[in-house]
Amino acid sequence: MNPVFRKVSVTQQALVLNQALTLCRATPSIQHPVWASVNERQYKTMPTHGIGRWKHLLPKEVPKKKKDTTQKKQIIAATDTAYGTLNVKVSGYDMTLVEHYSQYIHNLCNRLGIKVAECYALPTKTTEVMLMQEQGTKMYVDATLKTHERVVQLSSLNASLCPVFMDVLLNNQPEGVQLSVKEHTEADFQARFKGRPELEGLIAQMNQ
Amino acid sequence: MAAPCRRMASRSLLQIVSSFSRTAVGNSGFRLFSNTSVCRAIVQTRFVPERASSPWTLKAAVCLQRLPVISADCAPIEQQFKEMMHQMELEKSVLSDHELRLLEDAERMSRKRADDYDSDEEDNHRDQDIMLAQDLEDIWEQRMKNFQPELRVKADVDKDLTSLQRCLADSLILLAEQQVGGEKLWLLPQAQWQEGETLQQTAERALASLPAAGFKATFLGNAPCGVYKYKLPKAARTESVVGTKVFFFKAILSDKGPPAATNASFMWLKRSELQRYLKPAYMMKVERFILGL
């Protein structure tokens, strides 16, 4: 019985679909050598071919550039009705307060529609508090304090929105946190980079 | 409103470099302000030969605010949440350097007391033997006990409306009693606009001309934050004057100045107390820009 059925399934596969399927499933091991000899990829003609494909439905993604260095952004100058690039610097000893306050400022700007150009952190500065000993002249280390700084850079601020924005910021300023609003200059941007002593030495030699 | 608006548009913007710091050890509870205007543009007064005279007189008023000095107390639910978060963080946290040292010292002490103690096996802990971590803790505890913090809320100071130290947890607004058209009213300090100056300069003048002067203020911006229109009663209306328009500017108190004699011509009020002293129509416009934080 089996050989008869096998021949039927191979020749009439395209027409008798359902039957062919059930027959194929019933005798999988026997069919492989038959198909290998028939030099055709029979399964591509099946209506369910490619049924699981989904990657072609996604939008085309541009591959991301690996190099993501701090690009130099344009410093916007002030106009008649708006301030230019402003640096809102938050600094303090308590890291959680400083971080949360800078996040609050960022979220507030998003809500008010103020465009935030960048949001970065400056390196932590460690201060050692040294006290004089009661009997003697030696100083001993009493405490180490770390000053954390976060900067939120705004690309432009409307002059009419400025008093409201500053009022909200000042009313919500936590204790122990200093707030400073300054204009962004070239020197501020260059201060973020590490110094290169060898390069400076070579330049000095060249200029001599 | 043609003239002053045009003037404000023609001058280039004041570059304000300001830094505000809030430290616990302030000078009598004020925030340290440093305000240097990088380039203060000179107002270009364009001479306009013919100007349509508007029937409104212009005034500029200043809304001077003393910012809160201490943080407000937590609501009961905030207090509970704070305690819960603190407990969770404590349970999840790792031992710090100081705590590890405490444990090590305790261990070493117990090892020294044991009979088979060999001091040569010990690592070099000379410094730590002289001053144990426990001793350091005791010294810190002692210092903490000697420190006397100030009271957060003083009831008698709170009641004095002219004192600047009242209600440290809220922001206070300055209110002055001024003569307006024959009546003495409580309102934000204002002054009449004069030719040749900007509205903000008028507001600065209003602040300086207060009898109990000496307040140093930082103006938050060049643009006004509110306006109040007032039409004179029909009897007082003339051809040229229909009413007054008052523009409000926001400013933050930066320095108190010398204590003035106690004449009750000015008050420091919280936002909720303003209603008792201001006229209803005026109050409606003013409370729009005073933040209720």
Coordinates of C-alpha atoms in Angstrom, one line a residue:
Chain A
M1 CA 0.0 0.0 0.0
N2 CA 2.6 2.5 0.9
P3 CA 4.6 2.6 -2.4
V4 CA 1.3 3.2 -4.3
F5 CA 0.4 6.1 -2.0
R6 CA 3.9 7.6 -2.2
K7 CA 3.8 7.9 -6.0
V8 CA 0.5 9.5 -5.9
S9 CA 1.6 12.1 -3.4
V10 CA 4.7 13.1 -5.5
T11 CA 2.9 13.5 -8.8
Q12 CA -0.3 15.0 -7.7
Q13 CA 0.9 17.3 -5.0
A14 CA 0.0 20.6 -6.6
L15 CA -3.6 19.5 -7.2
V16 CA -4.6 17.4 -4.3
L17 CA -3.3 19.7 -1.6
N18 CA -4.9 18.7 1.6
Q19 CA -4.5 15.0 0.9
A20 CA -0.9 15.6 0.0
L21 CA -0.2 17.4 3.3
T22 CA -1.6 14.7 5.4
L23 CA 0.2 12.0 3.4
C24 CA 3.5 13.9 3.7
R25 CA 3.1 14.2 7.4
A26 CA 2.3 10.5 7.7
T27 CA 5.5 9.3 5.9
P28 CA 8.2 11.9 6.4
S29 CA 11.2 9.6 6.5
I30 CA 10.5 7.9 3.2
Q31 CA 10.1 11.0 1.2
H32 CA 13.5 12.6 1.6
P33 CA 15.5 10.5 -0.8
V34 CA 12.7 11.0 -3.4
W35 CA 12.9 14.8 -3.2
A36 CA 16.7 14.9 -3.3
S37 CA 16.7 13.2 -6.6
V38 CA 14.0 15.5 -8.0
N39 CA 16.1 18.6 -8.4
E40 CA 13.3 21.0 -7.5
R41 CA 12.5 23.0 -4.4
Q42 CA 8.9 21.9 -4.2
Y43 CA 8.0 23.9 -1.0
K44 CA 8.4 27.3 -2.6
T45 CA 5.3 26.8 -4.6
M46 CA 3.2 26.0 -1.6
P47 CA 0.8 28.8 -0.8
T48 CA 2.0 29.0 2.8
H49 CA 5.6 29.6 1.7
G50 CA 7.1 32.5 3.6
I51 CA 4.3 32.5 6.1
G52 CA 6.6 33.4 9.1
R53 CA 8.5 36.3 7.4
W54 CA 8.1 39.7 9.2
K55 CA 11.4 41.5 8.9
H56 CA 10.5 42.9 5.5
L57 CA 7.5 44.7 7.1
L58 CA 9.7 46.9 9.4
P59 CA 10.8 50.3 8.2
K60 CA 14.4 50.5 6.9
E61 CA 16.8 51.5 9.6
V62 CA 20.0 53.4 8.9
P63 CA 22.9 51.7 10.7
K64 CA 24.0 53.9 13.7
K65 CA 27.4 55.5 13.5
K66 CA 29.7 54.1 16.2
K67 CA 31.6 57.3 16.7
D68 CA 29.4 59.6 18.9
T69 CA 31.8 62.3 20.1
T70 CA 30.6 65.5 21.5
Q71 CA 29.7 67.5 18.4
K72 CA 30.3 71.2 18.6
K73 CA 26.9 72.8 18.6
Q74 CA 26.3 76.2 17.2
I75 CA 26.2 78.9 19.9
I76 CA 23.0 80.9 19.3
A77 CA 23.3 84.6 19.8
A78 CA 20.7 86.6 21.7
T79 CA 18.0 88.4 19.7
D80 CA 15.6 91.1 20.6
T81 CA 13.0 88.9 22.1
A82 CA 14.9 85.8 23.2
Y83 CA 18.1 84.9 25.0
G84 CA 20.7 82.8 23.3
T85 CA 22.3 79.6 24.4
L86 CA 22.0 79.5 28.2
N87 CA 23.8 77.2 30.7
V88 CA 21.8 76.4 33.8
K89 CA 24.3 74.9 36.2
V90 CA 23.3 73.0 39.3
S91 CA 25.9 72.2 41.9
G92 CA 26.0 70.9 45.4
Y93 CA 27.4 68.4 47.8
D94 CA 24.4 65.9 47.8
M95 CA 24.4 63.9 44.6
T96 CA 20.8 62.8 44.8
L97 CA 19.5 66.3 45.3
V98 CA 21.6 67.7 42.5
E99 CA 20.6 64.9 40.0
H100 CA 16.9 65.1 40.8
Y101 CA 16.9 68.9 40.6
S102 CA 18.6 68.8 37.2
Q103 CA 16.1 66.2 36.0
Y104 CA 13.3 68.4 37.3
I105 CA 14.6 71.4 35.3
H106 CA 14.9 69.2 32.1
N107 CA 11.3 68.0 32.5
L108 CA 10.1 71.5 33.2
C109 CA 11.7 72.7 30.0
N110 CA 10.2 69.9 28.0
R111 CA 6.7 70.8 29.3
L112 CA 7.1 74.5 28.7
G113 CA 8.4 74.0 25.2
I114 CA 11.9 75.4 25.8
K115 CA 14.3 73.5 23.6
V116 CA 17.1 71.8 25.5
A117 CA 20.3 71.6 23.5
E118 CA 22.3 69.4 25.8
C119 CA 22.4 68.0 29.3
Y120 CA 25.8 67.0 30.7
A121 CA 27.7 66.6 33.9
L122 CA 31.0 68.3 34.8
P123 CA 33.7 66.2 36.7
T124 CA 33.3 65.9 40.5
K125 CA 35.6 68.1 42.6
T126 CA 36.7 66.6 45.9
T127 CA 37.4 69.1 48.7
E128 CA 39.3 67.9 51.8
V129 CA 38.3 69.8 55.0
M130 CA 41.4 69.9 57.3
L131 CA 41.2 71.0 60.9
M132 CA 44.0 72.1 63.1
Q133 CA 44.6 69.8 66.0
E134 CA 43.8 71.2 69.5
Q135 CA 47.2 70.6 70.9
G136 CA 49.8 71.0 68.2
T137 CA 50.3 72.6 64.8
K138 CA 49.6 69.6 62.6
M139 CA 46.4 69.6 60.5
Y140 CA 44.4 66.5 60.2
V141 CA 41.8 65.5 57.7
D142 CA 38.3 66.0 59.1
A143 CA 36.1 65.3 56.2
T144 CA 36.1 65.0 52.4
L145 CA 33.3 66.8 50.5
K146 CA 32.5 66.1 46.9
T147 CA 31.0 68.9 44.8
H148 CA 28.8 67.5 41.9
E149 CA 27.8 69.7 39.0
R150 CA 25.1 69.2 36.3
V151 CA 24.5 71.5 33.4
V152 CA 21.3 71.8 31.4
Q153 CA 21.9 73.8 28.2
L154 CA 19.0 75.6 26.7
S155 CA 19.2 76.6 23.1
S156 CA 16.9 79.7 23.3
L157 CA 14.6 81.2 25.9
N158 CA 11.8 83.7 25.2
A159 CA 12.1 86.9 27.1
S160 CA 8.5 86.8 28.1
L161 CA 8.8 83.2 29.4
C162 CA 12.0 84.0 31.3
P163 CA 10.6 85.5 34.6
V164 CA 8.1 82.7 34.9
F165 CA 10.7 80.0 34.3
M166 CA 13.2 81.6 36.8
D167 CA 10.4 82.0 39.4
V168 CA 9.5 78.4 39.3
L169 CA 13.1 77.3 39.4
L170 CA 13.9 79.5 42.4
N171 CA 10.8 78.5 44.3
N172 CA 11.6 74.8 43.9
Q173 CA 15.3 75.0 44.6
P174 CA 16.2 72.4 47.3
E175 CA 18.4 73.2 50.3
G176 CA 22.1 72.9 49.8
V177 CA 22.0 73.2 46.0
Q178 CA 23.3 76.2 44.1
L179 CA 21.8 77.4 40.9
S180 CA 23.5 79.5 38.3
V181 CA 22.3 80.7 34.9
K182 CA 24.9 82.0 32.5
E183 CA 25.5 82.4 28.8
H184 CA 27.3 79.6 27.0
T185 CA 30.7 80.7 25.7
E186 CA 33.4 79.0 23.7
A187 CA 35.6 78.8 26.8
D188 CA 32.9 76.8 28.6
F189 CA 32.8 74.3 25.8
Q190 CA 36.6 73.9 25.7
A191 CA 36.8 73.5 29.5
R192 CA 35.0 70.1 29.2
F193 CA 37.9 68.5 27.4
K194 CA 41.0 67.1 29.1
G195 CA 44.2 69.0 28.8
R196 CA 46.9 67.5 26.5
P197 CA 50.2 68.4 28.0
E198 CA 52.4 66.8 25.2
L199 CA 50.5 68.6 22.5
E200 CA 50.8 71.9 24.4
G201 CA 54.5 71.2 24.9
L202 CA 55.1 70.6 21.2
I203 CA 53.2 73.7 20.2
A204 CA 55.3 75.7 22.7
Q205 CA 58.4 74.3 21.2
M206 CA 57.3 75.1 17.7
N207 CA 56.5 78.7 18.6
Q208 CA 59.9 79.2 20.2
Chain B
M1 CA 0.4 101.5 23.9
A2 CA 2.5 102.3 20.8
A3 CA 5.4 104.2 22.3
P4 CA 6.7 102.0 25.1
C5 CA 6.3 98.8 23.1
R6 CA 8.3 100.1 20.3
R7 CA 11.0 101.2 22.7
M8 CA 11.2 97.8 24.2
A9 CA 11.6 96.2 20.8
S10 CA 14.3 98.5 19.7
R11 CA 16.7 98.1 22.6
S12 CA 18.9 95.0 22.4
L13 CA 18.4 92.6 25.2
L14 CA 20.0 93.0 28.6
Q15 CA 22.5 90.2 29.1
I16 CA 22.0 89.1 32.6
V17 CA 24.6 86.9 34.3
S18 CA 23.0 85.9 37.6
S19 CA 23.8 83.2 40.0
F20 CA 21.7 82.2 42.9
S21 CA 22.9 80.1 45.8
R22 CA 21.0 78.6 48.6
T23 CA 23.2 77.7 51.5
A24 CA 22.3 76.8 55.1
V25 CA 24.7 79.4 56.5
G26 CA 23.2 82.4 54.7
N27 CA 23.4 86.0 55.7
S28 CA 20.4 86.2 57.9
G29 CA 18.5 83.7 55.8
F30 CA 18.9 85.4 52.4
R31 CA 20.1 83.8 49.2
L32 CA 23.4 85.1 47.9
F33 CA 22.9 86.8 44.7
S34 CA 25.5 88.0 42.3
N35 CA 24.2 89.8 39.3
T36 CA 26.5 91.3 36.8
S37 CA 25.1 92.5 33.5
V38 CA 27.6 91.6 30.9
C39 CA 26.6 94.3 28.5
R40 CA 23.8 96.5 29.5
A41 CA 22.6 98.0 26.3
I42 CA 21.8 101.7 26.4
V43 CA 18.2 102.3 25.6
Q44 CA 18.0 103.9 22.1
T45 CA 15.4 106.5 22.5
R46 CA 14.2 107.1 19.0
F47 CA 12.8 110.6 18.8
V48 CA 9.3 110.2 17.4
P49 CA 8.0 113.7 16.6
E50 CA 4.3 112.9 16.4
R51 CA 2.9 110.3 18.7
A52 CA -0.7 109.5 19.1
S53 CA -1.3 110.1 22.7
S54 CA -3.2 107.3 24.3
P55 CA -5.9 108.0 26.8
W56 CA -4.4 105.7 29.3
T57 CA -1.8 106.7 31.9
L58 CA 0.9 104.1 32.3
K59 CA 2.3 102.8 35.6
A60 CA 4.8 100.1 36.4
A61 CA 4.6 98.0 39.6
V62 CA 7.0 95.6 41.1
C63 CA 6.1 92.2 42.7
L64 CA 8.9 91.8 45.1
Q65 CA 9.2 88.2 46.5
R66 CA 11.2 86.9 49.4
L67 CA 11.9 83.3 48.5
P68 CA 11.4 80.5 51.1
V69 CA 14.3 80.0 53.3
I70 CA 13.7 76.4 54.6
S71 CA 11.8 73.6 52.9
A72 CA 8.2 73.1 53.8
D73 CA 7.1 70.3 56.1
C74 CA 6.0 67.1 54.5
A75 CA 2.3 66.1 54.4
P76 CA 1.5 62.9 56.3
I77 CA 1.5 60.8 53.2
E78 CA 4.8 62.3 52.1
Q79 CA 6.3 61.5 55.5
Q80 CA 5.2 57.9 55.3
F81 CA 6.5 57.5 51.8
K82 CA 9.8 59.0 52.8
E83 CA 10.2 56.7 55.7
M84 CA 9.3 53.7 53.6
M85 CA 11.8 54.6 50.9
H86 CA 14.5 55.2 53.5
Q87 CA 13.9 51.8 55.0
M88 CA 14.0 50.1 51.6
E89 CA 17.2 51.8 50.7
L90 CA 18.8 50.9 54.0
E91 CA 17.9 47.2 53.6
K92 CA 19.2 47.1 50.0
S93 CA 22.5 49.0 50.8
V94 CA 26.0 47.7 51.2
L95 CA 28.2 48.4 54.3
S96 CA 30.3 51.6 53.9
D97 CA 34.0 52.0 54.7
H98 CA 33.4 53.3 58.2
E99 CA 31.1 50.4 59.1
L100 CA 33.6 47.9 57.7
R101 CA 36.3 49.4 59.9
L102 CA 34.1 49.2 62.9
L103 CA 33.6 45.5 62.3
E104 CA 37.3 44.9 61.7
D105 CA 38.2 46.7 64.9
A106 CA 35.7 44.7 67.0
E107 CA 37.1 41.5 65.5
R108 CA 40.7 42.5 66.3
M109 CA 39.7 43.3 69.8
S110 CA 38.2 40.0 70.4
R111 CA 41.2 38.3 68.8
K112 CA 43.6 40.2 71.1
R113 CA 41.7 39.0 74.2
A114 CA 42.0 35.4 73.1
D115 CA 44.7 33.4 74.9
D116 CA 46.7 32.4 71.8
Y117 CA 47.3 35.9 70.5
D118 CA 50.3 36.5 68.4
S119 CA 50.9 40.1 67.6
D120 CA 53.4 39.3 64.8
E121 CA 50.7 37.7 62.7
E122 CA 48.7 40.9 62.7
D123 CA 49.0 43.2 59.7
N124 CA 50.2 46.6 60.3
H125 CA 47.3 48.4 61.9
R126 CA 49.3 50.8 64.1
D127 CA 47.3 53.9 63.2
Q128 CA 44.0 52.2 63.7
D129 CA 45.0 50.9 67.1
I130 CA 45.5 54.4 68.4
M131 CA 42.2 55.8 67.1
L132 CA 39.6 53.2 66.8
A133 CA 36.6 53.7 64.6
Q134 CA 34.4 53.6 67.7
D135 CA 36.4 56.5 69.2
L136 CA 35.8 58.6 66.1
E137 CA 32.1 57.9 66.4
D138 CA 32.1 59.0 70.0
I139 CA 33.8 62.2 69.1
W140 CA 31.2 62.9 66.4
E141 CA 28.3 62.2 68.7
Q142 CA 29.8 64.6 71.2
R143 CA 30.0 67.4 68.6
M144 CA 26.4 66.7 67.5
K145 CA 25.1 67.1 71.0
N146 CA 26.9 70.5 71.4
F147 CA 25.1 71.8 68.3
Q148 CA 21.8 73.6 69.0
P149 CA 19.7 74.1 65.9
E150 CA 17.3 77.1 65.6
L151 CA 13.6 76.6 65.8
R152 CA 12.0 76.1 62.4
V153 CA 8.8 78.0 63.2
K154 CA 8.5 80.8 65.6
A155 CA 4.9 81.7 66.3
D156 CA 5.4 85.3 67.5
V157 CA 7.5 86.2 64.5
D158 CA 5.0 84.7 62.2
K159 CA 2.3 87.0 63.4
D160 CA 4.3 90.2 62.8
L161 CA 3.3 91.2 59.3
T162 CA 6.1 93.6 58.7
S163 CA 8.9 91.3 59.7
L164 CA 10.9 89.6 57.0
Q165 CA 11.6 86.5 59.1
R166 CA 8.1 85.3 59.2
C167 CA 6.9 82.1 57.6
L168 CA 10.3 80.9 56.5
A169 CA 8.8 78.0 54.5
D170 CA 6.7 80.2 52.2
S171 CA 7.5 82.9 49.7
L172 CA 6.3 86.4 50.8
I173 CA 5.2 89.3 48.6
L174 CA 5.7 92.9 49.5
L175 CA 2.6 95.1 49.7
A176 CA 2.8 98.9 50.3
E177 CA 0.1 101.3 51.2
Q178 CA 0.0 104.0 48.6
Q179 CA -2.1 106.9 47.8
V180 CA -4.1 106.3 44.6
G181 CA -6.5 109.0 43.5
G182 CA -7.4 110.3 46.9
E183 CA -7.6 106.9 48.6
K184 CA -5.0 105.0 50.6
L185 CA -4.9 101.5 49.2
W186 CA -2.8 98.4 49.8
L187 CA -1.2 97.4 46.6
L188 CA 2.1 96.4 45.0
P189 CA 4.5 99.3 44.9
Q190 CA 3.9 101.2 41.7
A191 CA 5.1 104.4 40.0
Q192 CA 4.1 106.5 37.1
W193 CA 5.9 106.0 33.8
Q194 CA 7.8 109.0 32.6
E195 CA 9.0 109.8 29.1
G196 CA 12.4 108.5 28.2
E197 CA 12.6 105.5 30.4
T198 CA 11.6 101.9 30.0
L199 CA 8.9 100.3 32.1
Q200 CA 11.4 98.2 33.9
Q201 CA 13.3 101.3 35.0
T202 CA 10.0 102.7 36.2
A203 CA 9.5 99.6 38.3
E204 CA 13.0 100.0 39.8
R205 CA 12.1 103.5 40.6
A206 CA 8.9 102.4 42.3
L207 CA 10.9 100.1 44.5
A208 CA 13.5 102.7 45.4
S209 CA 10.9 105.4 46.2
L210 CA 9.3 103.4 49.0
P211 CA 9.6 105.2 52.3
A212 CA 11.0 102.2 54.0
A213 CA 13.5 101.8 51.2
G214 CA 16.7 99.8 51.2
F215 CA 15.5 96.7 49.5
K216 CA 18.0 95.3 46.9
A217 CA 16.2 93.4 44.3
T218 CA 17.1 91.4 41.2
F219 CA 14.6 91.7 38.4
L220 CA 13.9 88.4 36.8
G221 CA 13.4 89.5 33.3
N222 CA 12.7 92.5 31.0
A223 CA 9.2 91.6 30.1
P224 CA 6.2 92.3 32.4
C225 CA 4.4 89.3 33.8
G226 CA 0.9 90.8 34.2
V227 CA -1.3 93.9 33.5
Y228 CA -4.2 95.5 35.3
K229 CA -6.4 98.0 33.6
Y230 CA -8.4 100.5 35.6
K231 CA -11.0 102.9 34.2
L232 CA -11.6 106.0 36.3
P233 CA -15.1 106.6 37.5
K234 CA -17.1 108.7 35.0
A235 CA -16.9 111.8 37.1
A236 CA -13.1 111.8 37.0
R237 CA -12.7 111.1 33.4
T238 CA -11.3 113.8 31.2
E239 CA -10.6 114.0 27.5
S240 CA -7.1 112.8 27.7
V241 CA -7.3 110.4 30.6
V242 CA -9.7 107.4 30.6
G243 CA -7.9 105.2 33.1
T244 CA -4.7 103.6 34.1
K245 CA -2.8 100.5 33.0
V246 CA -0.4 99.0 35.5
F247 CA 2.3 96.6 34.3
F248 CA 3.8 94.2 36.9
F249 CA 7.4 93.1 36.9
K250 CA 8.8 90.2 39.0
A251 CA 11.8 90.7 41.3
I252 CA 13.5 88.7 43.9
L253 CA 14.8 90.2 47.2
S254 CA 18.5 89.9 47.4
D255 CA 19.4 92.0 50.4
K256 CA 17.5 93.4 53.3
G257 CA 19.2 96.8 53.9
P258 CA 19.1 98.7 57.1
P259 CA 16.1 98.1 59.4
A260 CA 13.7 101.0 58.9
A261 CA 11.5 102.5 61.5
T262 CA 8.3 100.5 62.1
N263 CA 5.7 102.5 60.3
A264 CA 3.0 100.3 59.0
S265 CA 3.2 101.3 55.4
F266 CA 4.4 98.0 54.0
M267 CA 3.7 94.3 54.7
W268 CA 5.1 90.9 53.8
L269 CA 2.3 88.6 53.0
K270 CA 1.8 85.0 51.9
R271 CA -0.3 84.3 48.8
S272 CA -3.2 83.1 50.8
E273 CA -3.2 86.2 52.9
L274 CA -3.2 88.6 50.0
Q275 CA -7.0 88.3 49.6
R276 CA -7.7 90.2 52.8
Y277 CA -5.9 93.3 51.8
L278 CA -6.3 93.7 48.0
K279 CA -9.4 94.8 46.1
P280 CA -11.1 91.9 44.3
A281 CA -10.6 93.0 40.7
Y282 CA -7.0 93.8 41.4
M283 CA -6.5 90.5 43.3
M284 CA -7.9 88.6 40.3
K285 CA -5.2 89.9 38.0
V286 CA -2.4 89.7 40.5
E287 CA -2.9 86.2 41.6
R288 CA -2.5 84.9 38.1
F289 CA 1.2 85.4 38.2
I290 CA 2.0 84.8 41.8
L291 CA 3.0 81.1 42.0
G292 CA 1.3 79.1 44.7
L293 CA 4.1 76.7 45.2

